[in-house]
Amino acid sequence: LGGYRFVDEALRSLAASLHSTPTAFPAPIQSRPDIRLAKTTVIIGPRLIPALSVFFRLDEKSRTVFLLHVERTDPDDITDHFDDD
């Protein structure tokens, strides 16, 4: 993924959403509704920060989010405001 600073910057932008509304993210594994998926977008600035897919587990009783896995998002899965779909 590159340096940990890049991942930290991307996750920082996601942290507020995970804290306030973690149930707003989709549960892509039907047999595991507690596993959710959040995706970040590419950040273009002084440094290029790639889009990430972040899998996390949500314990609704304790209102706790556990980060499970972070990976680069496949470029074919990235959409933007200019896509016609």
PDB file as gemmi writes it, atoms N, CA and C in Angstrom:
CRYST1    1.000    1.000    1.000  90.00  90.00  90.00 P 1                      
ATOM      1  N   LEU A   1       0.807  -1.204   0.000  1.00  0.00           N  
ATOM      2  CA  LEU A   1       0.000   0.000   0.000  1.00  0.00           C  
ATOM      3  C   LEU A   1       0.846   1.262   0.000  1.00  0.00           C  
ATOM      4  N   GLY A   2       2.076   1.118   0.355  1.00  0.00           N  
ATOM      5  CA  GLY A   2       2.900   2.306   0.463  1.00  0.00           C  
ATOM      6  C   GLY A   2       3.135   2.623   1.929  1.00  0.00           C  
ATOM      7  N   GLY A   3       3.550   3.840   2.195  1.00  0.00           N  
ATOM      8  CA  GLY A   3       3.862   4.234   3.555  1.00  0.00           C  
ATOM      9  C   GLY A   3       2.639   4.300   4.450  1.00  0.00           C  
ATOM     10  N   TYR A   4       2.868   4.060   5.724  1.00  0.00           N  
ATOM     11  CA  TYR A   4       1.771   4.093   6.679  1.00  0.00           C  
ATOM     12  C   TYR A   4       1.145   5.474   6.766  1.00  0.00           C  
ATOM     13  N   ARG A   5       1.910   6.518   6.452  1.00  0.00           N  
ATOM     14  CA  ARG A   5       1.345   7.874   6.505  1.00  0.00           C  
ATOM     15  C   ARG A   5       0.208   8.037   5.500  1.00  0.00           C  
ATOM     16  N   PHE A   6       0.369   7.430   4.320  1.00  0.00           N  
ATOM     17  CA  PHE A   6      -0.673   7.532   3.303  1.00  0.00           C  
ATOM     18  C   PHE A   6      -1.943   6.834   3.764  1.00  0.00           C  
ATOM     19  N   VAL A   7      -1.781   5.654   4.341  1.00  0.00           N  
ATOM     20  CA  VAL A   7      -2.936   4.913   4.837  1.00  0.00           C  
ATOM     21  C   VAL A   7      -3.591   5.684   5.979  1.00  0.00           C  
ATOM     22  N   ASP A   8      -2.775   6.242   6.876  1.00  0.00           N  
ATOM     23  CA  ASP A   8      -3.322   7.028   7.980  1.00  0.00           C  
ATOM     24  C   ASP A   8      -4.134   8.216   7.480  1.00  0.00           C  
ATOM     25  N   GLU A   9      -3.645   8.901   6.457  1.00  0.00           N  
ATOM     26  CA  GLU A   9      -4.387  10.046   5.918  1.00  0.00           C  
ATOM     27  C   GLU A   9      -5.721   9.619   5.333  1.00  0.00           C  
ATOM     28  N   ALA A  10      -5.723   8.524   4.599  1.00  0.00           N  
ATOM     29  CA  ALA A  10      -6.966   8.038   4.001  1.00  0.00           C  
ATOM     30  C   ALA A  10      -7.945   7.592   5.086  1.00  0.00           C  
ATOM     31  N   LEU A  11      -7.459   6.905   6.091  1.00  0.00           N  
ATOM     32  CA  LEU A  11      -8.333   6.435   7.171  1.00  0.00           C  
ATOM     33  C   LEU A  11      -8.841   7.592   8.028  1.00  0.00           C  
ATOM     34  N   ARG A  12      -8.045   8.625   8.159  1.00  0.00           N  
ATOM     35  CA  ARG A  12      -8.475   9.797   8.940  1.00  0.00           C  
ATOM     36  C   ARG A  12      -9.741  10.399   8.338  1.00  0.00           C  
ATOM     37  N   SER A  13      -9.806  10.445   7.008  1.00  0.00           N  
ATOM     38  CA  SER A  13     -10.987  11.003   6.356  1.00  0.00           C  
ATOM     39  C   SER A  13     -12.215  10.115   6.550  1.00  0.00           C  
ATOM     40  N   LEU A  14     -11.998   8.849   6.816  1.00  0.00           N  
ATOM     41  CA  LEU A  14     -13.087   7.894   6.993  1.00  0.00           C  
ATOM     42  C   LEU A  14     -13.525   7.769   8.448  1.00  0.00           C  
ATOM     43  N   ALA A  15     -12.658   8.134   9.377  1.00  0.00           N  
ATOM     44  CA  ALA A  15     -12.895   7.905  10.800  1.00  0.00           C  
ATOM     45  C   ALA A  15     -14.186   8.542  11.320  1.00  0.00           C  
ATOM     46  N   ALA A  16     -14.482   9.749  10.897  1.00  0.00           N  
ATOM     47  CA  ALA A  16     -15.691  10.423  11.385  1.00  0.00           C  
ATOM     48  C   ALA A  16     -16.946   9.663  10.974  1.00  0.00           C  
ATOM     49  N   SER A  17     -16.970   9.162   9.750  1.00  0.00           N  
ATOM     50  CA  SER A  17     -18.131   8.396   9.289  1.00  0.00           C  
ATOM     51  C   SER A  17     -18.250   7.069  10.034  1.00  0.00           C  
ATOM     52  N   LEU A  18     -17.124   6.411  10.254  1.00  0.00           N  
ATOM     53  CA  LEU A  18     -17.164   5.151  11.004  1.00  0.00           C  
ATOM     54  C   LEU A  18     -17.620   5.379  12.430  1.00  0.00           C  
ATOM     55  N   HIS A  19     -17.255   6.513  12.995  1.00  0.00           N  
ATOM     56  CA  HIS A  19     -17.639   6.821  14.369  1.00  0.00           C  
ATOM     57  C   HIS A  19     -19.123   7.174  14.488  1.00  0.00           C  
ATOM     58  N   SER A  20     -19.623   7.959  13.546  1.00  0.00           N  
ATOM     59  CA  SER A  20     -21.001   8.447  13.666  1.00  0.00           C  
ATOM     60  C   SER A  20     -22.055   7.510  13.087  1.00  0.00           C  
ATOM     61  N   THR A  21     -21.781   6.913  11.922  1.00  0.00           N  
ATOM     62  CA  THR A  21     -22.804   6.075  11.278  1.00  0.00           C  
ATOM     63  C   THR A  21     -22.205   4.822  10.643  1.00  0.00           C  
ATOM     64  N   PRO A  22     -21.658   3.919  11.445  1.00  0.00           N  
ATOM     65  CA  PRO A  22     -21.040   2.727  10.863  1.00  0.00           C  
ATOM     66  C   PRO A  22     -22.037   1.799  10.170  1.00  0.00           C  
ATOM     67  N   THR A  23     -23.302   1.865  10.542  1.00  0.00           N  
ATOM     68  CA  THR A  23     -24.305   1.008   9.908  1.00  0.00           C  
ATOM     69  C   THR A  23     -24.686   1.489   8.511  1.00  0.00           C  
ATOM     70  N   ALA A  24     -24.215   2.669   8.115  1.00  0.00           N  
ATOM     71  CA  ALA A  24     -24.528   3.186   6.782  1.00  0.00           C  
ATOM     72  C   ALA A  24     -23.719   2.486   5.692  1.00  0.00           C  
ATOM     73  N   PHE A  25     -22.690   1.752   6.077  1.00  0.00           N  
ATOM     74  CA  PHE A  25     -21.842   1.070   5.100  1.00  0.00           C  
ATOM     75  C   PHE A  25     -22.406  -0.310   4.788  1.00  0.00           C  
ATOM     76  N   PRO A  26     -22.240  -0.769   3.542  1.00  0.00           N  
ATOM     77  CA  PRO A  26     -22.825  -2.055   3.149  1.00  0.00           C  
ATOM     78  C   PRO A  26     -22.147  -3.250   3.829  1.00  0.00           C  
ATOM     79  N   ALA A  27     -22.925  -4.313   3.963  1.00  0.00           N  
ATOM     80  CA  ALA A  27     -22.420  -5.592   4.479  1.00  0.00           C  
ATOM     81  C   ALA A  27     -22.337  -6.542   3.288  1.00  0.00           C  
ATOM     82  N   PRO A  28     -21.157  -6.655   2.632  1.00  0.00           N  
ATOM     83  CA  PRO A  28     -21.056  -7.407   1.380  1.00  0.00           C  
ATOM     84  C   PRO A  28     -21.119  -8.927   1.536  1.00  0.00           C  
ATOM     85  N   ILE A  29     -20.981  -9.436   2.756  1.00  0.00           N  
ATOM     86  CA  ILE A  29     -21.004 -10.880   2.981  1.00  0.00           C  
ATOM     87  C   ILE A  29     -22.319 -11.218   3.674  1.00  0.00           C  
ATOM     88  N   GLN A  30     -23.247 -11.829   2.950  1.00  0.00           N  
ATOM     89  CA  GLN A  30     -24.584 -12.056   3.485  1.00  0.00           C  
ATOM     90  C   GLN A  30     -24.583 -12.869   4.773  1.00  0.00           C  
ATOM     91  N   SER A  31     -23.682 -13.830   4.882  1.00  0.00           N  
ATOM     92  CA  SER A  31     -23.653 -14.666   6.078  1.00  0.00           C  
ATOM     93  C   SER A  31     -22.991 -13.968   7.270  1.00  0.00           C  
ATOM     94  N   ARG A  32     -22.400 -12.796   7.043  1.00  0.00           N  
ATOM     95  CA  ARG A  32     -21.731 -12.039   8.111  1.00  0.00           C  
ATOM     96  C   ARG A  32     -22.168 -10.580   8.062  1.00  0.00           C  
ATOM     97  N   PRO A  33     -23.390 -10.284   8.530  1.00  0.00           N  
ATOM     98  CA  PRO A  33     -23.861  -8.893   8.470  1.00  0.00           C  
ATOM     99  C   PRO A  33     -23.088  -7.944   9.375  1.00  0.00           C  
ATOM    100  N   ASP A  34     -22.258  -8.482  10.280  1.00  0.00           N  
ATOM    101  CA  ASP A  34     -21.451  -7.619  11.138  1.00  0.00           C  
ATOM    102  C   ASP A  34     -20.186  -7.123  10.444  1.00  0.00           C  
ATOM    103  N   ILE A  35     -19.846  -7.713   9.295  1.00  0.00           N  
ATOM    104  CA  ILE A  35     -18.682  -7.267   8.515  1.00  0.00           C  
ATOM    105  C   ILE A  35     -19.162  -6.232   7.503  1.00  0.00           C  
ATOM    106  N   ARG A  36     -18.564  -5.065   7.525  1.00  0.00           N  
ATOM    107  CA  ARG A  36     -18.950  -3.961   6.641  1.00  0.00           C  
ATOM    108  C   ARG A  36     -17.780  -3.559   5.754  1.00  0.00           C  
ATOM    109  N   LEU A  37     -18.090  -2.826   4.693  1.00  0.00           N  
ATOM    110  CA  LEU A  37     -17.081  -2.364   3.744  1.00  0.00           C  
ATOM    111  C   LEU A  37     -17.226  -0.869   3.520  1.00  0.00           C  
ATOM    112  N   ALA A  38     -16.125  -0.160   3.693  1.00  0.00           N  
ATOM    113  CA  ALA A  38     -16.080   1.273   3.393  1.00  0.00           C  
ATOM    114  C   ALA A  38     -14.989   1.481   2.346  1.00  0.00           C  
ATOM    115  N   LYS A  39     -15.246   2.390   1.421  1.00  0.00           N  
ATOM    116  CA  LYS A  39     -14.257   2.686   0.382  1.00  0.00           C  
ATOM    117  C   LYS A  39     -13.936   4.169   0.404  1.00  0.00           C  
ATOM    118  N   THR A  40     -12.648   4.468   0.292  1.00  0.00           N  
ATOM    119  CA  THR A  40     -12.222   5.856   0.176  1.00  0.00           C  
ATOM    120  C   THR A  40     -11.995   6.157  -1.302  1.00  0.00           C  
ATOM    121  N   THR A  41     -11.834   7.415  -1.617  1.00  0.00           N  
ATOM    122  CA  THR A  41     -11.550   7.818  -2.984  1.00  0.00           C  
ATOM    123  C   THR A  41     -10.076   8.206  -3.089  1.00  0.00           C  
ATOM    124  N   VAL A  42      -9.611   8.318  -4.295  1.00  0.00           N  
ATOM    125  CA  VAL A  42      -8.240   8.773  -4.532  1.00  0.00           C  
ATOM    126  C   VAL A  42      -8.133  10.217  -4.056  1.00  0.00           C  
ATOM    127  N   ILE A  43      -7.057  10.514  -3.365  1.00  0.00           N  
ATOM    128  CA  ILE A  43      -6.799  11.885  -2.917  1.00  0.00           C  
ATOM    129  C   ILE A  43      -5.592  12.386  -3.708  1.00  0.00           C  
ATOM    130  N   ILE A  44      -5.822  13.453  -4.483  1.00  0.00           N  
ATOM    131  CA  ILE A  44      -4.751  14.032  -5.294  1.00  0.00           C  
ATOM    132  C   ILE A  44      -4.381  15.363  -4.661  1.00  0.00           C  
ATOM    133  N   GLY A  45      -3.156  15.457  -4.229  1.00  0.00           N  
ATOM    134  CA  GLY A  45      -2.660  16.662  -3.587  1.00  0.00           C  
ATOM    135  C   GLY A  45      -1.159  16.675  -3.721  1.00  0.00           C  
ATOM    136  N   PRO A  46      -0.475  17.170  -2.702  1.00  0.00           N  
ATOM    137  CA  PRO A  46       0.990  17.111  -2.746  1.00  0.00           C  
ATOM    138  C   PRO A  46       1.482  15.670  -2.898  1.00  0.00           C  
ATOM    139  N   ARG A  47       0.678  14.725  -2.343  1.00  0.00           N  
ATOM    140  CA  ARG A  47       0.969  13.294  -2.500  1.00  0.00           C  
ATOM    141  C   ARG A  47      -0.287  12.619  -3.031  1.00  0.00           C  
ATOM    142  N   LEU A  48      -0.097  11.598  -3.836  1.00  0.00           N  
ATOM    143  CA  LEU A  48      -1.210  10.807  -4.337  1.00  0.00           C  
ATOM    144  C   LEU A  48      -1.506   9.711  -3.324  1.00  0.00           C  
ATOM    145  N   ILE A  49      -2.726   9.692  -2.806  1.00  0.00           N  
ATOM    146  CA  ILE A  49      -3.132   8.666  -1.852  1.00  0.00           C  
ATOM    147  C   ILE A  49      -4.148   7.783  -2.561  1.00  0.00           C  
ATOM    148  N   PRO A  50      -3.850   6.497  -2.708  1.00  0.00           N  
ATOM    149  CA  PRO A  50      -4.736   5.622  -3.472  1.00  0.00           C  
ATOM    150  C   PRO A  50      -6.081   5.400  -2.783  1.00  0.00           C  
ATOM    151  N   ALA A  51      -7.071   5.012  -3.579  1.00  0.00           N  
ATOM    152  CA  ALA A  51      -8.369   4.644  -3.024  1.00  0.00           C  
ATOM    153  C   ALA A  51      -8.204   3.334  -2.257  1.00  0.00           C  
ATOM    154  N   LEU A  52      -8.873   3.235  -1.119  1.00  0.00           N  
ATOM    155  CA  LEU A  52      -8.760   2.053  -0.274  1.00  0.00           C  
ATOM    156  C   LEU A  52     -10.116   1.409  -0.030  1.00  0.00           C  
ATOM    157  N   SER A  53     -10.099   0.095   0.149  1.00  0.00           N  
ATOM    158  CA  SER A  53     -11.255  -0.655   0.624  1.00  0.00           C  
ATOM    159  C   SER A  53     -10.941  -1.054   2.050  1.00  0.00           C  
ATOM    160  N   VAL A  54     -11.837  -0.723   2.968  1.00  0.00           N  
ATOM    161  CA  VAL A  54     -11.613  -0.962   4.392  1.00  0.00           C  
ATOM    162  C   VAL A  54     -12.727  -1.880   4.901  1.00  0.00           C  
ATOM    163  N   PHE A  55     -12.338  -3.067   5.314  1.00  0.00           N  
ATOM    164  CA  PHE A  55     -13.290  -4.002   5.904  1.00  0.00           C  
ATOM    165  C   PHE A  55     -13.228  -3.846   7.417  1.00  0.00           C  
ATOM    166  N   PHE A  56     -14.395  -3.765   8.035  1.00  0.00           N  
ATOM    167  CA  PHE A  56     -14.434  -3.624   9.484  1.00  0.00           C  
ATOM    168  C   PHE A  56     -15.596  -4.429  10.053  1.00  0.00           C  
ATOM    169  N   ARG A  57     -15.463  -4.759  11.334  1.00  0.00           N  
ATOM    170  CA  ARG A  57     -16.523  -5.481  12.029  1.00  0.00           C  
ATOM    171  C   ARG A  57     -17.186  -4.516  12.982  1.00  0.00           C  
ATOM    172  N   LEU A  58     -18.495  -4.593  13.032  1.00  0.00           N  
ATOM    173  CA  LEU A  58     -19.269  -3.697  13.876  1.00  0.00           C  
ATOM    174  C   LEU A  58     -19.930  -4.504  14.992  1.00  0.00           C  
ATOM    175  N   ASP A  59     -19.615  -4.158  16.223  1.00  0.00           N  
ATOM    176  CA  ASP A  59     -20.301  -4.735  17.381  1.00  0.00           C  
ATOM    177  C   ASP A  59     -21.325  -3.695  17.812  1.00  0.00           C  
ATOM    178  N   GLU A  60     -22.575  -3.929  17.409  1.00  0.00           N  
ATOM    179  CA  GLU A  60     -23.610  -2.927  17.658  1.00  0.00           C  
ATOM    180  C   GLU A  60     -23.925  -2.764  19.140  1.00  0.00           C  
ATOM    181  N   LYS A  61     -23.792  -3.833  19.914  1.00  0.00           N  
ATOM    182  CA  LYS A  61     -24.092  -3.739  21.354  1.00  0.00           C  
ATOM    183  C   LYS A  61     -23.151  -2.762  22.053  1.00  0.00           C  
ATOM    184  N   SER A  62     -21.865  -2.903  21.794  1.00  0.00           N  
ATOM    185  CA  SER A  62     -20.890  -2.022  22.449  1.00  0.00           C  
ATOM    186  C   SER A  62     -20.578  -0.779  21.625  1.00  0.00           C  
ATOM    187  N   ARG A  63     -21.182  -0.689  20.420  1.00  0.00           N  
ATOM    188  CA  ARG A  63     -20.939   0.432  19.503  1.00  0.00           C  
ATOM    189  C   ARG A  63     -19.442   0.586  19.230  1.00  0.00           C  
ATOM    190  N   THR A  64     -18.806  -0.559  18.916  1.00  0.00           N  
ATOM    191  CA  THR A  64     -17.373  -0.593  18.661  1.00  0.00           C  
ATOM    192  C   THR A  64     -17.117  -1.024  17.226  1.00  0.00           C  
ATOM    193  N   VAL A  65     -16.168  -0.346  16.571  1.00  0.00           N  
ATOM    194  CA  VAL A  65     -15.751  -0.678  15.209  1.00  0.00           C  
ATOM    195  C   VAL A  65     -14.345  -1.265  15.288  1.00  0.00           C  
ATOM    196  N   PHE A  66     -14.170  -2.447  14.700  1.00  0.00           N  
ATOM    197  CA  PHE A  66     -12.867  -3.109  14.654  1.00  0.00           C  
ATOM    198  C   PHE A  66     -12.391  -3.138  13.202  1.00  0.00           C  
ATOM    199  N   LEU A  67     -11.264  -2.492  12.915  1.00  0.00           N  
ATOM    200  CA  LEU A  67     -10.703  -2.541  11.571  1.00  0.00           C  
ATOM    201  C   LEU A  67     -10.123  -3.929  11.342  1.00  0.00           C  
ATOM    202  N   LEU A  68     -10.493  -4.557  10.215  1.00  0.00           N  
ATOM    203  CA  LEU A  68     -10.053  -5.913   9.926  1.00  0.00           C  
ATOM    204  C   LEU A  68      -9.012  -5.982   8.825  1.00  0.00           C  
ATOM    205  N   HIS A  69      -9.244  -5.227   7.744  1.00  0.00           N  
ATOM    206  CA  HIS A  69      -8.381  -5.364   6.577  1.00  0.00           C  
ATOM    207  C   HIS A  69      -8.472  -4.097   5.737  1.00  0.00           C  
ATOM    208  N   VAL A  70      -7.319  -3.653   5.242  1.00  0.00           N  
ATOM    209  CA  VAL A  70      -7.252  -2.484   4.359  1.00  0.00           C  
ATOM    210  C   VAL A  70      -6.479  -2.897   3.123  1.00  0.00           C  
ATOM    211  N   GLU A  71      -7.032  -2.586   1.949  1.00  0.00           N  
ATOM    212  CA  GLU A  71      -6.342  -2.889   0.695  1.00  0.00           C  
ATOM    213  C   GLU A  71      -6.633  -1.799  -0.315  1.00  0.00           C  
ATOM    214  N   ARG A  72      -5.767  -1.706  -1.309  1.00  0.00           N  
ATOM    215  CA  ARG A  72      -6.026  -0.770  -2.409  1.00  0.00           C  
ATOM    216  C   ARG A  72      -7.266  -1.210  -3.156  1.00  0.00           C  
ATOM    217  N   THR A  73      -8.097  -0.257  -3.524  1.00  0.00           N  
ATOM    218  CA  THR A  73      -9.280  -0.558  -4.314  1.00  0.00           C  
ATOM    219  C   THR A  73      -8.855  -0.808  -5.750  1.00  0.00           C  
ATOM    220  N   ASP A  74      -9.384  -1.863  -6.343  1.00  0.00           N  
ATOM    221  CA  ASP A  74      -9.107  -2.183  -7.738  1.00  0.00           C  
ATOM    222  C   ASP A  74      -9.555  -0.993  -8.594  1.00  0.00           C  
ATOM    223  N   PRO A  75      -8.700  -0.490  -9.482  1.00  0.00           N  
ATOM    224  CA  PRO A  75      -9.085   0.664 -10.307  1.00  0.00           C  
ATOM    225  C   PRO A  75     -10.392   0.454 -11.076  1.00  0.00           C  
ATOM    226  N   ASP A  76     -10.737  -0.779 -11.419  1.00  0.00           N  
ATOM    227  CA  ASP A  76     -11.989  -1.033 -12.132  1.00  0.00           C  
ATOM    228  C   ASP A  76     -13.210  -0.829 -11.236  1.00  0.00           C  
ATOM    229  N   ASP A  77     -13.005  -0.824  -9.922  1.00  0.00           N  
ATOM    230  CA  ASP A  77     -14.111  -0.656  -8.977  1.00  0.00           C  
ATOM    231  C   ASP A  77     -14.299   0.787  -8.534  1.00  0.00           C  
ATOM    232  N   ILE A  78     -13.428   1.679  -8.994  1.00  0.00           N  
ATOM    233  CA  ILE A  78     -13.507   3.080  -8.589  1.00  0.00           C  
ATOM    234  C   ILE A  78     -14.446   3.810  -9.539  1.00  0.00           C  
ATOM    235  N   THR A  79     -15.399   4.537  -8.975  1.00  0.00           N  
ATOM    236  CA  THR A  79     -16.287   5.370  -9.773  1.00  0.00           C  
ATOM    237  C   THR A  79     -16.068   6.814  -9.351  1.00  0.00           C  
ATOM    238  N   ASP A  80     -16.412   7.712 -10.217  1.00  0.00           N  
ATOM    239  CA  ASP A  80     -16.322   9.120  -9.877  1.00  0.00           C  
ATOM    240  C   ASP A  80     -17.563   9.832 -10.393  1.00  0.00           C  
ATOM    241  N   HIS A  81     -17.618  11.112 -10.191  1.00  0.00           N  
ATOM    242  CA  HIS A  81     -18.793  11.882 -10.568  1.00  0.00           C  
ATOM    243  C   HIS A  81     -18.949  12.020 -12.084  1.00  0.00           C  
ATOM    244  N   PHE A  82     -17.949  11.618 -12.841  1.00  0.00           N  
ATOM    245  CA  PHE A  82     -18.012  11.761 -14.275  1.00  0.00           C  
ATOM    246  C   PHE A  82     -18.422  10.471 -14.979  1.00  0.00           C  
ATOM    247  N   ASP A  83     -18.553   9.365 -14.223  1.00  0.00           N  
ATOM    248  CA  ASP A  83     -18.975   8.108 -14.833  1.00  0.00           C  
ATOM    249  C   ASP A  83     -20.420   8.223 -15.292  1.00  0.00           C  
ATOM    250  N   ASP A  84     -20.714   7.602 -16.425  1.00  0.00           N  
ATOM    251  CA  ASP A  84     -22.064   7.678 -16.984  1.00  0.00           C  
ATOM    252  C   ASP A  84     -23.040   6.687 -16.349  1.00  0.00           C  
ATOM    253  N   ASP A  85     -22.531   5.715 -15.621  1.00  0.00           N  
ATOM    254  CA  ASP A  85     -23.402   4.676 -15.036  1.00  0.00           C  
ATOM    255  C   ASP A  85     -24.267   5.204 -13.933  1.00  0.00           C  
TER     256      ASP A  85                                                      
END                                                                             
